[in-house]
Tab-separated table of C-alpha atoms in Angstrom:
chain	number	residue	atom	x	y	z
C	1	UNK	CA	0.000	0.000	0.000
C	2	UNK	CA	1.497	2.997	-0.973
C	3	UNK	CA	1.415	5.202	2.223
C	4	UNK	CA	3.561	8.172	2.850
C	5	UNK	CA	4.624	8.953	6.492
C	6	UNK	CA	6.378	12.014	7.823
C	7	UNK	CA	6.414	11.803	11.421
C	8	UNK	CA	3.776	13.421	11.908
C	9	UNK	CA	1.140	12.289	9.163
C	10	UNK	CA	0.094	9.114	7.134
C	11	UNK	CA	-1.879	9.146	4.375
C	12	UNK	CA	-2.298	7.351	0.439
C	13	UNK	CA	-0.342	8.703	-1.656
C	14	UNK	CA	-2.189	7.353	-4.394
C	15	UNK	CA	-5.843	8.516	-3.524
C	16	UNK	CA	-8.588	11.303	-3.113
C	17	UNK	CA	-11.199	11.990	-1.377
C	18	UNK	CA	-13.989	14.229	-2.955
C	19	UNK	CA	-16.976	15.330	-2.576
C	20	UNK	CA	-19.761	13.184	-4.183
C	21	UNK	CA	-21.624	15.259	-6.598
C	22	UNK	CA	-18.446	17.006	-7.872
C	23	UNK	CA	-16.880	13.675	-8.887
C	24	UNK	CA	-16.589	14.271	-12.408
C	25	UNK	CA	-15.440	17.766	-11.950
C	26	UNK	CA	-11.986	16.533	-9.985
C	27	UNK	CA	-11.964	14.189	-12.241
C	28	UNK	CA	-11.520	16.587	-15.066
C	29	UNK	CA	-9.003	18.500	-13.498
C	30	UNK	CA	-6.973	15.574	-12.487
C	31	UNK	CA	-7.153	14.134	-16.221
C	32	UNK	CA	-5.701	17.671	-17.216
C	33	UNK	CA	-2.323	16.666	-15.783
C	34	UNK	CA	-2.380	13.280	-17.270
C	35	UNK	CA	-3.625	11.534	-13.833
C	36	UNK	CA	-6.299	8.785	-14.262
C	37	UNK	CA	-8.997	9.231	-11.007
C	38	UNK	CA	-11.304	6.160	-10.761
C	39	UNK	CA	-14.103	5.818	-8.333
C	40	UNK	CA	-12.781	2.655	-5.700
C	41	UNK	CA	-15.803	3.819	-3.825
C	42	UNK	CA	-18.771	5.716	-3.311
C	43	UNK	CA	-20.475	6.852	0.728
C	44	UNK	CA	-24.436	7.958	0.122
C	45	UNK	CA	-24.199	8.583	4.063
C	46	UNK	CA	-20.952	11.013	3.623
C	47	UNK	CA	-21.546	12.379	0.332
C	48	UNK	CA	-18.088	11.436	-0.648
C	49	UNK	CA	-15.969	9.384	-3.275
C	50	UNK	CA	-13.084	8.090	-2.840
C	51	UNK	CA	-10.984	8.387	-6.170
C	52	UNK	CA	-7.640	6.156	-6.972
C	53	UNK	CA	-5.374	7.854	-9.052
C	54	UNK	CA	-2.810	6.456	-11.916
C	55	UNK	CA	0.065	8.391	-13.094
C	56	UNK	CA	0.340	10.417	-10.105
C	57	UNK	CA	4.302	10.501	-9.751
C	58	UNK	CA	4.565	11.055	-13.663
C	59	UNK	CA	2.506	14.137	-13.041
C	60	UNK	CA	3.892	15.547	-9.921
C	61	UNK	CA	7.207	15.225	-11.446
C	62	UNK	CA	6.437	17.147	-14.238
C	63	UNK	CA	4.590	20.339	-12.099
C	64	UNK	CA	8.076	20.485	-10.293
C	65	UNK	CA	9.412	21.264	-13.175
C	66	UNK	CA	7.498	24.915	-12.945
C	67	UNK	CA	9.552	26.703	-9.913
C	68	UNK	CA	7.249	29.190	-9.551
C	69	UNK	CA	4.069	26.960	-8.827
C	70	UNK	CA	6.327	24.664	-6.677
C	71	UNK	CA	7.522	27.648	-4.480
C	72	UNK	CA	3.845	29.332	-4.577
C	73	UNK	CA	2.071	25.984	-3.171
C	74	UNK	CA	5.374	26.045	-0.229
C	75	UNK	CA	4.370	29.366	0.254
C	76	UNK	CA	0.472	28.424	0.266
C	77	UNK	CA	1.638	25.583	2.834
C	78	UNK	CA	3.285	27.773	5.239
C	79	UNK	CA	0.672	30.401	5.218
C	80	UNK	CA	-1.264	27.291	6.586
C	81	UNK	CA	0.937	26.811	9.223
C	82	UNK	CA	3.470	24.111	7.705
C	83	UNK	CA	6.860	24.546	8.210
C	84	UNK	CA	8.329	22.349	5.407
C	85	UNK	CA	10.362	24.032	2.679
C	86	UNK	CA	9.800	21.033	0.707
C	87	UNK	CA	5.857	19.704	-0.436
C	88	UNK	CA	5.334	16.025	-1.321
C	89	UNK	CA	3.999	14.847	-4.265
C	90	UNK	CA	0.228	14.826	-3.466
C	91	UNK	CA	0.476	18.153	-1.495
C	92	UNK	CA	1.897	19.678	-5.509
C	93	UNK	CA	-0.744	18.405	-7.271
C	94	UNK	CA	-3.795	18.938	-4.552
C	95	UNK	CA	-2.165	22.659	-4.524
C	96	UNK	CA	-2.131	22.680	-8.454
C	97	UNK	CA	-5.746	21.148	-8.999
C	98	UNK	CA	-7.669	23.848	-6.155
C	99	UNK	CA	-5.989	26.505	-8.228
C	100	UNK	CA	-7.234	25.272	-11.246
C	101	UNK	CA	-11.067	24.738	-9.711
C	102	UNK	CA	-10.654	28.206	-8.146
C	103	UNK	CA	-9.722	29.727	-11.310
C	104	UNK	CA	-12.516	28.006	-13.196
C	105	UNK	CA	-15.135	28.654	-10.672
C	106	UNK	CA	-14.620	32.502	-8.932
C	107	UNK	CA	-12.894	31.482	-5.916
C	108	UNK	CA	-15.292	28.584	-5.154
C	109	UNK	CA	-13.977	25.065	-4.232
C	110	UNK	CA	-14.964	21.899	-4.196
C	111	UNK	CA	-14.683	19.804	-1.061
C	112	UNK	CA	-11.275	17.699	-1.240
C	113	UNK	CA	-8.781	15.989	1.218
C	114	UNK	CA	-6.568	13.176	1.643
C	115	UNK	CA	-7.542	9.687	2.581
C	116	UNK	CA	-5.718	9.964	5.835
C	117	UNK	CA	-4.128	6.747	7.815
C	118	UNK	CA	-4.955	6.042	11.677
C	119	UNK	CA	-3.137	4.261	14.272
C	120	UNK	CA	-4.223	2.840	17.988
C	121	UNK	CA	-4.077	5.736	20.067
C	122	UNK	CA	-1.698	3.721	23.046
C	123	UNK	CA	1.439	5.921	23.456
C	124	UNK	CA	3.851	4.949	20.596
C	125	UNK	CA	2.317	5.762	17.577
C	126	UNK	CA	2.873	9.363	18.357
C	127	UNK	CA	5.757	9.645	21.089
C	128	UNK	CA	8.381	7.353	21.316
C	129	UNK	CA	8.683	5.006	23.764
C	130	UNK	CA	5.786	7.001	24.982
C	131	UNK	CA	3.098	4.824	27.333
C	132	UNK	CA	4.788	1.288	26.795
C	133	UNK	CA	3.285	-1.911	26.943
C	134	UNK	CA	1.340	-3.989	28.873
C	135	UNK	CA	1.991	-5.890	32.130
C	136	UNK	CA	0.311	-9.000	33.145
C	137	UNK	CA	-1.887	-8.711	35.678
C	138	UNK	CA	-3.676	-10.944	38.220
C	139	UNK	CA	-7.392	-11.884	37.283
C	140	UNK	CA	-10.703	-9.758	37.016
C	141	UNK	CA	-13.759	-10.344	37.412
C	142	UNK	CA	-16.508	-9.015	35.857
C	143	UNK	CA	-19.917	-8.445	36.269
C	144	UNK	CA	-21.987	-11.206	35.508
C	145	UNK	CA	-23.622	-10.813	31.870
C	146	UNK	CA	-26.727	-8.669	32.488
C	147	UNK	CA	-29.803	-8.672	30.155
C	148	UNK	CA	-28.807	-6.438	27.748
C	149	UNK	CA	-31.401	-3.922	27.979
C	150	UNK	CA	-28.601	-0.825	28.076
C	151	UNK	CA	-27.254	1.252	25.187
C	152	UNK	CA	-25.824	0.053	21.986
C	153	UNK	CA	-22.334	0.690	22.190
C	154	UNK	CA	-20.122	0.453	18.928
C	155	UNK	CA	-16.223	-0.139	19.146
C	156	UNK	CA	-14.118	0.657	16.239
C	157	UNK	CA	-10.546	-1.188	17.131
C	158	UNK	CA	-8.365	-3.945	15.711
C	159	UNK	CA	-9.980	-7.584	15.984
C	160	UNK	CA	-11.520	-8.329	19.122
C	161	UNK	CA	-10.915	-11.924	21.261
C	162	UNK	CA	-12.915	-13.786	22.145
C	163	UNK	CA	-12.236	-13.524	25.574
C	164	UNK	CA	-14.051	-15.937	27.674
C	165	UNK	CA	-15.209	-12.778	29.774
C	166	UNK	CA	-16.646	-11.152	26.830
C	167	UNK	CA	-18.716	-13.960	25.388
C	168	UNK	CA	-22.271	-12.756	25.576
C	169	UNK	CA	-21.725	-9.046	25.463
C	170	UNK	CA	-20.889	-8.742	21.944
C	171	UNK	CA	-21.733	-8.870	18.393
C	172	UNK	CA	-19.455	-8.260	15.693
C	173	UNK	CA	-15.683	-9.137	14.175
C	174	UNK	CA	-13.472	-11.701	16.643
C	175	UNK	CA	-11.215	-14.104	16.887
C	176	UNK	CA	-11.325	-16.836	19.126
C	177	UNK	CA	-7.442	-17.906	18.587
C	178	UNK	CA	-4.266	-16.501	17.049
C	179	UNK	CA	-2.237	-18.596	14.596
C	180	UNK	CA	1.144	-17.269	15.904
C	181	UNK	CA	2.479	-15.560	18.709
C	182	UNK	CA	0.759	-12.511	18.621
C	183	UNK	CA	1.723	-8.787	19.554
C	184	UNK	CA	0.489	-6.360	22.258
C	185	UNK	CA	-0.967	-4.265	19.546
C	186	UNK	CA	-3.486	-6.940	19.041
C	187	UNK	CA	-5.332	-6.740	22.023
C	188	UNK	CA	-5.913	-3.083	21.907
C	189	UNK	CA	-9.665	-4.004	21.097
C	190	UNK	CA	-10.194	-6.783	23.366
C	191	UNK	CA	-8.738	-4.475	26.901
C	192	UNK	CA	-11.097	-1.564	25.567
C	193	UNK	CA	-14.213	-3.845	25.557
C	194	UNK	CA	-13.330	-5.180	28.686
C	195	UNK	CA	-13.334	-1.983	30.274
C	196	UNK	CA	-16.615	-0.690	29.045
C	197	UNK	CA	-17.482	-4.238	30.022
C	198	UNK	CA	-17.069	-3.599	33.577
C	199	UNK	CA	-19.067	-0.244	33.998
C	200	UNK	CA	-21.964	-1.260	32.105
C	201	UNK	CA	-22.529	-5.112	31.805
C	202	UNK	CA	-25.790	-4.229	30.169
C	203	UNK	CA	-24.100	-2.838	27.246
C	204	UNK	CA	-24.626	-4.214	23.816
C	205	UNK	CA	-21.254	-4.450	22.600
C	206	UNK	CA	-20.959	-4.274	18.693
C	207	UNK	CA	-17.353	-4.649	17.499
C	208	UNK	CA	-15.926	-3.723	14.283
C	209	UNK	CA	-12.390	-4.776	12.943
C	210	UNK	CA	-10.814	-1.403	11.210
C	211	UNK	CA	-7.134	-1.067	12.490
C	212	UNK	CA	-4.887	-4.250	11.510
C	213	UNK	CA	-3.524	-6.523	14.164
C	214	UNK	CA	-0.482	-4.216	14.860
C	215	UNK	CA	-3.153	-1.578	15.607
C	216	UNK	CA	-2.200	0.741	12.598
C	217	UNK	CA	-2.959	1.216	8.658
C	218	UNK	CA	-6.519	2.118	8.903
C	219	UNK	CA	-7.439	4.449	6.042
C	220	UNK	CA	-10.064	7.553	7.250
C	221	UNK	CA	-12.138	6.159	4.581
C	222	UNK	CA	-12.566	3.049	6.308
C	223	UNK	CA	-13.578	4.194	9.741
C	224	UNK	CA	-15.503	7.068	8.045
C	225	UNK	CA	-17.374	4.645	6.327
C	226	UNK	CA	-17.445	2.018	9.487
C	227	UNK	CA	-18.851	5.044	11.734
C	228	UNK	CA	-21.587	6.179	9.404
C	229	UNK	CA	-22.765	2.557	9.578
C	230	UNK	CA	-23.353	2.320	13.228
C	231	UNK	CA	-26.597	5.265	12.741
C	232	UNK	CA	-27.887	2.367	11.115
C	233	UNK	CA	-27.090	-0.166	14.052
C	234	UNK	CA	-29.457	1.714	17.119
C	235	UNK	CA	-25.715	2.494	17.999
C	236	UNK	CA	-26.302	5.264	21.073
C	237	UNK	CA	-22.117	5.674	22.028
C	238	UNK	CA	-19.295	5.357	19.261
C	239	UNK	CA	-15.943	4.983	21.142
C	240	UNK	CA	-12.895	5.318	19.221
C	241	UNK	CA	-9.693	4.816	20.735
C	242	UNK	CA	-7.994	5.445	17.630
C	243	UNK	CA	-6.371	8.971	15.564
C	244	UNK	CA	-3.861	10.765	13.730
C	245	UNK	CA	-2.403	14.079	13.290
C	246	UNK	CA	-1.896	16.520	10.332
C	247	UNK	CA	0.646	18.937	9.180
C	248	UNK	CA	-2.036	21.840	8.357
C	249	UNK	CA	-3.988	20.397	11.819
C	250	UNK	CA	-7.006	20.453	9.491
C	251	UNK	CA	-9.421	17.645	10.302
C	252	UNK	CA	-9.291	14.517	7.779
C	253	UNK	CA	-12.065	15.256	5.259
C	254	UNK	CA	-14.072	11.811	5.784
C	255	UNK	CA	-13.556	12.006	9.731
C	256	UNK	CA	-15.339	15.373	10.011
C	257	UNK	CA	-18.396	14.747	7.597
C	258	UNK	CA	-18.809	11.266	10.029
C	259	UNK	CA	-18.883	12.876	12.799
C	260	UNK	CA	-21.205	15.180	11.068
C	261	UNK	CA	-23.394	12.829	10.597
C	262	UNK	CA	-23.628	10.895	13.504
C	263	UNK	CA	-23.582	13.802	16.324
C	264	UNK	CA	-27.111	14.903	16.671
C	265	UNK	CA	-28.028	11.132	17.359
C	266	UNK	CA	-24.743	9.302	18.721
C	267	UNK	CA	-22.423	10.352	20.897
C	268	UNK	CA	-18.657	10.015	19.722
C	269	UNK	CA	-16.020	9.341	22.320
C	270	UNK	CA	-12.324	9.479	21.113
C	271	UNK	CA	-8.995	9.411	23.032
C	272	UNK	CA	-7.259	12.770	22.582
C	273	UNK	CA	-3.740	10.870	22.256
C	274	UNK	CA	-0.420	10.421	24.241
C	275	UNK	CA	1.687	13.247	22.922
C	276	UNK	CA	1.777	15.227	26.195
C	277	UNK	CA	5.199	14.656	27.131
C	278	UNK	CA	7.528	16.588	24.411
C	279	UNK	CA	9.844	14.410	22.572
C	280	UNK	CA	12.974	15.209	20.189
C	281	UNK	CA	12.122	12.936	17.495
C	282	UNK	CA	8.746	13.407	17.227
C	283	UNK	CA	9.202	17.677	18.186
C	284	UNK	CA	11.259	17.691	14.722
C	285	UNK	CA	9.243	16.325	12.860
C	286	UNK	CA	6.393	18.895	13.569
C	287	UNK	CA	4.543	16.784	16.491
C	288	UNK	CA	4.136	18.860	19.718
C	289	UNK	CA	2.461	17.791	22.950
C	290	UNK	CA	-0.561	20.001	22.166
C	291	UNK	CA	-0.538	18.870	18.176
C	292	UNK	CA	-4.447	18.106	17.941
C	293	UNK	CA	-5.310	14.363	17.354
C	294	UNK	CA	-8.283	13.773	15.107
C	295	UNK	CA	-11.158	12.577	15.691
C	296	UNK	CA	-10.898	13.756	19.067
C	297	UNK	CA	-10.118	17.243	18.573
C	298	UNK	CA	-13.041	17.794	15.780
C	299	UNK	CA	-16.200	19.315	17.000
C	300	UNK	CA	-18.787	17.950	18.847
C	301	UNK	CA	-16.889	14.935	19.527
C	302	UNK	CA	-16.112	13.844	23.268
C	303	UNK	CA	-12.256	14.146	23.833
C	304	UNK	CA	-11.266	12.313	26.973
C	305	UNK	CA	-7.770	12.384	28.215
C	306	UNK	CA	-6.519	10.253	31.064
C	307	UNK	CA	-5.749	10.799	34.676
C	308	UNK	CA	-4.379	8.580	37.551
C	309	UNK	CA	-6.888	8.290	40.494
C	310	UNK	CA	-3.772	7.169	42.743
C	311	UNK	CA	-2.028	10.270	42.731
C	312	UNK	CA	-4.512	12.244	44.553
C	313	UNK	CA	-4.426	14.919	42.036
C	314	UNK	CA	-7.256	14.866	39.257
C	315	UNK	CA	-4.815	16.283	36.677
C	316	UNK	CA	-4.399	14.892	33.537
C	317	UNK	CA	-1.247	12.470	33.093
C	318	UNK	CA	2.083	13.348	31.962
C	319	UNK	CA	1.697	11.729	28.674
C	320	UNK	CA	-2.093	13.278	28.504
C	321	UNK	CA	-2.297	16.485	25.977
C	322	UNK	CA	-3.170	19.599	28.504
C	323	UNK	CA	-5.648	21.599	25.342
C	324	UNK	CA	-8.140	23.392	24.931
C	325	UNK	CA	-10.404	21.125	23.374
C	326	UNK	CA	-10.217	18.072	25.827
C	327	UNK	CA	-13.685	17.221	27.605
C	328	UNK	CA	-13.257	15.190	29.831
C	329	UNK	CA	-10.471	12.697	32.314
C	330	UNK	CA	-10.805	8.855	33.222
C	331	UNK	CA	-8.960	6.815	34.760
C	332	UNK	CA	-5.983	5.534	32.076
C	333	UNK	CA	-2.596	5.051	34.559
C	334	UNK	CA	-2.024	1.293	35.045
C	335	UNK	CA	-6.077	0.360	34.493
C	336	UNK	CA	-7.089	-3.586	34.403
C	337	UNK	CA	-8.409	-5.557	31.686
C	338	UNK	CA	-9.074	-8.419	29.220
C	339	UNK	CA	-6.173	-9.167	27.445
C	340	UNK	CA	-4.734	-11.991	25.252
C	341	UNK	CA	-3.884	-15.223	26.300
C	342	UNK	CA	-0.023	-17.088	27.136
C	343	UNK	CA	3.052	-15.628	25.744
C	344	UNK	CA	2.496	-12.357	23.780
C	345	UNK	CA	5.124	-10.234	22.125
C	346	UNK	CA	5.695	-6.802	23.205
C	347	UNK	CA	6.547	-4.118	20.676
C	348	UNK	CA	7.608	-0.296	20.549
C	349	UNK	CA	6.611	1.899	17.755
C	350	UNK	CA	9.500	3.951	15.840
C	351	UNK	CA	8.937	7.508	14.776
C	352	UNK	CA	8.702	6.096	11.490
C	353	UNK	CA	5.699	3.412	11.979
C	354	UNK	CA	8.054	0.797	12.327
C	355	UNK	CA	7.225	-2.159	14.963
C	356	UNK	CA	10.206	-3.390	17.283
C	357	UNK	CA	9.762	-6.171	19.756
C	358	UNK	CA	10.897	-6.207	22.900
C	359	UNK	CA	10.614	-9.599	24.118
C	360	UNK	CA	7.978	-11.413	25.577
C	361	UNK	CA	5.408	-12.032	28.521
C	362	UNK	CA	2.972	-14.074	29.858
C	363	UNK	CA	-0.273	-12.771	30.456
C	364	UNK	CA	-2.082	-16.358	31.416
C	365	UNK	CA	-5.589	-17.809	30.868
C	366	UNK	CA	-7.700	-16.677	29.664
C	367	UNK	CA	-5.208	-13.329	29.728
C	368	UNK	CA	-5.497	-9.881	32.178
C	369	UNK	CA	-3.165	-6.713	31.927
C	370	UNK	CA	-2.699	-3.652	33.543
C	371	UNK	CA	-2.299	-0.715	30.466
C	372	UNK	CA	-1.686	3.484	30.669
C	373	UNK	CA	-3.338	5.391	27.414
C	374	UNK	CA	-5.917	7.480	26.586
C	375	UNK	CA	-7.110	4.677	24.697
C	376	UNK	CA	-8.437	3.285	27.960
C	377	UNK	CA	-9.231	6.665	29.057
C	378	UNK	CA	-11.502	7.170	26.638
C	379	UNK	CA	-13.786	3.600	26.741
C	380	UNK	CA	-13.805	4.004	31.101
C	381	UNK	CA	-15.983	7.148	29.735
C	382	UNK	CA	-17.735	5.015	26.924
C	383	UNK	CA	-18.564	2.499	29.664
C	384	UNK	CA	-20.078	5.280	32.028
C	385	UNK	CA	-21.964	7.089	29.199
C	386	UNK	CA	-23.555	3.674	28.416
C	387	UNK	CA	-24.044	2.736	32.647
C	388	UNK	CA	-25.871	6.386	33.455
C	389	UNK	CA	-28.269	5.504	30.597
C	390	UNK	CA	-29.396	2.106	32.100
C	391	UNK	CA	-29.405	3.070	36.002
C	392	UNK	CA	-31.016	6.196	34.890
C	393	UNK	CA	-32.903	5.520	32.192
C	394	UNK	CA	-31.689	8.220	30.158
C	395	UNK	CA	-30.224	9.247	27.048
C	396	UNK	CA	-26.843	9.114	25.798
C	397	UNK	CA	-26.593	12.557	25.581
C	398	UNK	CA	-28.247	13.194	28.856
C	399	UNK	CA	-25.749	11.241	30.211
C	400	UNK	CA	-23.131	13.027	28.896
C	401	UNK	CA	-24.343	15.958	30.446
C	402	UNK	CA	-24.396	14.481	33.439
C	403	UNK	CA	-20.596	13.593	33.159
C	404	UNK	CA	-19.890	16.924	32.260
C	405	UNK	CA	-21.233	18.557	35.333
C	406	UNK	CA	-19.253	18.289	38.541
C	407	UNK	CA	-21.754	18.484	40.825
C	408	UNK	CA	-23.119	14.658	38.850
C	409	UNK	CA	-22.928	11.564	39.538
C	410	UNK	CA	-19.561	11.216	37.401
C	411	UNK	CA	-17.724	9.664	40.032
C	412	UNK	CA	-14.142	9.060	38.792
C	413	UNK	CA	-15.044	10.758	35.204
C	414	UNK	CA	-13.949	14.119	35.554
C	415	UNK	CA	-14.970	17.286	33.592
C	416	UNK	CA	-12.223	19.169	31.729
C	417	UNK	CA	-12.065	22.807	32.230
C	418	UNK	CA	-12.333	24.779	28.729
C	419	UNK	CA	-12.076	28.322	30.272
């Protein structure tokens, strides 16, 4: 897959994301420079198409060829906020096409972005060494599994196991074995549902496979399209302990109309990250501790970043972004879960995507660990969401609003002061 990373951003190089109706018009203007945009894909519920494009390098090599449109796009890009005295290939011809559909239209443009990639959000995607991994911990237990009379609760993750402690409370993608030793990353999904799990056993669980096993490479498109489905599910809480950032920290095209379109009937929860603690390799590259990570940091979603209860304190954690647009804290220092089973390998993530493992451990049967992230963070306020709504027989939304006010019965969900 051809996917360019730059420390800071991930994204195909070799695709578009438009807005439906104007289809044919981007397609024009790509054909202009000699690029070939077919339709891989088309979202009634978003409006959008996502286009695949041939010839891309051929053309991008030729528009550097014009100095003055390569130093007027750099130009364009820093007015935005970019740093870069270089633009990449896709950047050029985006820059070169929303002149042309300016020029051709009075100023107006047509709706176009990137189709953006998103990783786990559990520390080393975005800093370094950042959170680390798991530790084995001794064994939960959970509530029993209730009639599920609660909330709908949709997950978007990597694959879910099937945990013995999970049977019954979910519908959806799983695995009930792994056919080699797997990685940490893989049981990103599996400790999130077991921690909504445990605040609201009356929770209908659905569970849907969009990050790959080591918890990366998930195009927006895909979870764009994967959220938009859940309105048609009864879903009442969409948690998403997943992101990414962007150089112009403009929200990926697909994850804003989603969250669009889900808002005014399903509440969106979404870890706001791990970058809090400032790091040289990823600082270079353009990522800063308060760098927003999307989907949290789009509107109208619920951005939760973690705390530890132990320390007495109720401030966020070191690794937690301190921003303006954070709603709310849970509990995400050293917080117990379902995890995967026997030996699993445990992995760091390099500025540059790359996986390195770092041994092994042994988490037992049927598998419990201890984790930090806002990852965890964010489903401990999934869980509660979906728990207010069955004890009292409210609405998601309602409460939410309960959460929010700190005079509620949020207990160890704090709110997040915004000024």
């Amino acid at each position: 897959m051809p996917v360019v990373r730059n420390g800071v951003e991930a994204y195909r190089s070799d695709q578009l994301v438009v807005e439906r109706e104007y289809t044919g018009m981007v397609q024009e203007g790509l054909r202009r420079l000699g690029i070939a945009a077919s339709e891989l894909d088309s979202s009634a519920p978003l409006s959008l198409t996502l286009l695949g494009l041939s010839g891309a390098d051929t053309a991008a090599a030729l528009l550097r060829q014009d100095s003055a449109l390569v130093a007027a796009a750099i130009a364009a890009q820093q007015a935005a906020g970019r740093t870069s005295a270089t633009i990449s290939d896709l950047d050029l011809i985006l820059s070169d096409l929303r002149q042309w559909l300016r020029a051709g239209n009075d100023g107006w443009l047509v709706t176009i972005g990137k189709n953006r990639i998103l990783d786990r959000v559990q520390g080393s995607p975005y800093i370094k060494g950042g959170v680390g991994e798991p530790d084995p911990t001794a064994p939960l237990s959970l509530p029993p599994v209730a009639q599920q009379t609660g909330a709908r609760v949709a997950v978007l993750d990597t694959q879910l196991f099937a945990h013995p402690d999970l049977i019954g409370r979910f519908l959806g993608d799983s695995t009930a074995a792994f056919s080699t030793e797997p990685r940490a990353t893989a049981g990103h999904s599996t400790f999130v549902a077991g921690l909504i799990a445990q605040r609201a056993p009356a929770a209908q669980l659905i569970v849907h496979t969009v990050l790959d096993d080591d918890g990366a490479n998930a195009s927006s498109w895909d979870v764009a399209t994967a959220m938009a489905s859940t309105s048609d599910a009864g879903v009442a809480v969409l948690n998403l302990s997943l992101g990414c950032a962007t150089i112009d920290r403009v929200p990926p095209l697909t994850l804003s109309r989603a969250v669009q379109r889900l808002i005014p009937s399903v509440v969106v929860v979404a870890a706001a990250g791990n970058n809090g603690v400032p790091d040289a390799d990823a600082t270079a590259s353009g990522l800063t501790p308060t760098t927003p990570i999307y989907p949290a940091a789009i509107d109208g979603v619920i951005a939760v970043g973690a705390y530890d209860p132990s320390d007495g304190t109720g401030e966020p954690a070191a690794f937690s972004p301190k921003v303006p647009w954070l709603d709310l804290l849970a509990p995400g220092v050293r917080v117990r879960s379902t995890f995967l089973p026997g030996q699993v390998l445990l992995v760091r993530r390099d500025p540059d995507g790359s996986l390195v493992d770092e041994g092994s451990a042994d988490f037992g049967q049927p598998g419990y660990a201890s984790w930090d992230g806002t990852s965890f963070a964010a489903a401990n306020v999934t869980g509660a969401i979906a728990a207010l709504t069955v004890a009292g027989q409210v609405s998601a939304y309602e409460a939410l609003d309960q959460l929010r006010n700190p005079a509620g019965p949020g207990g160890d969900i704090l709110p997040y002061g915004k000024g």
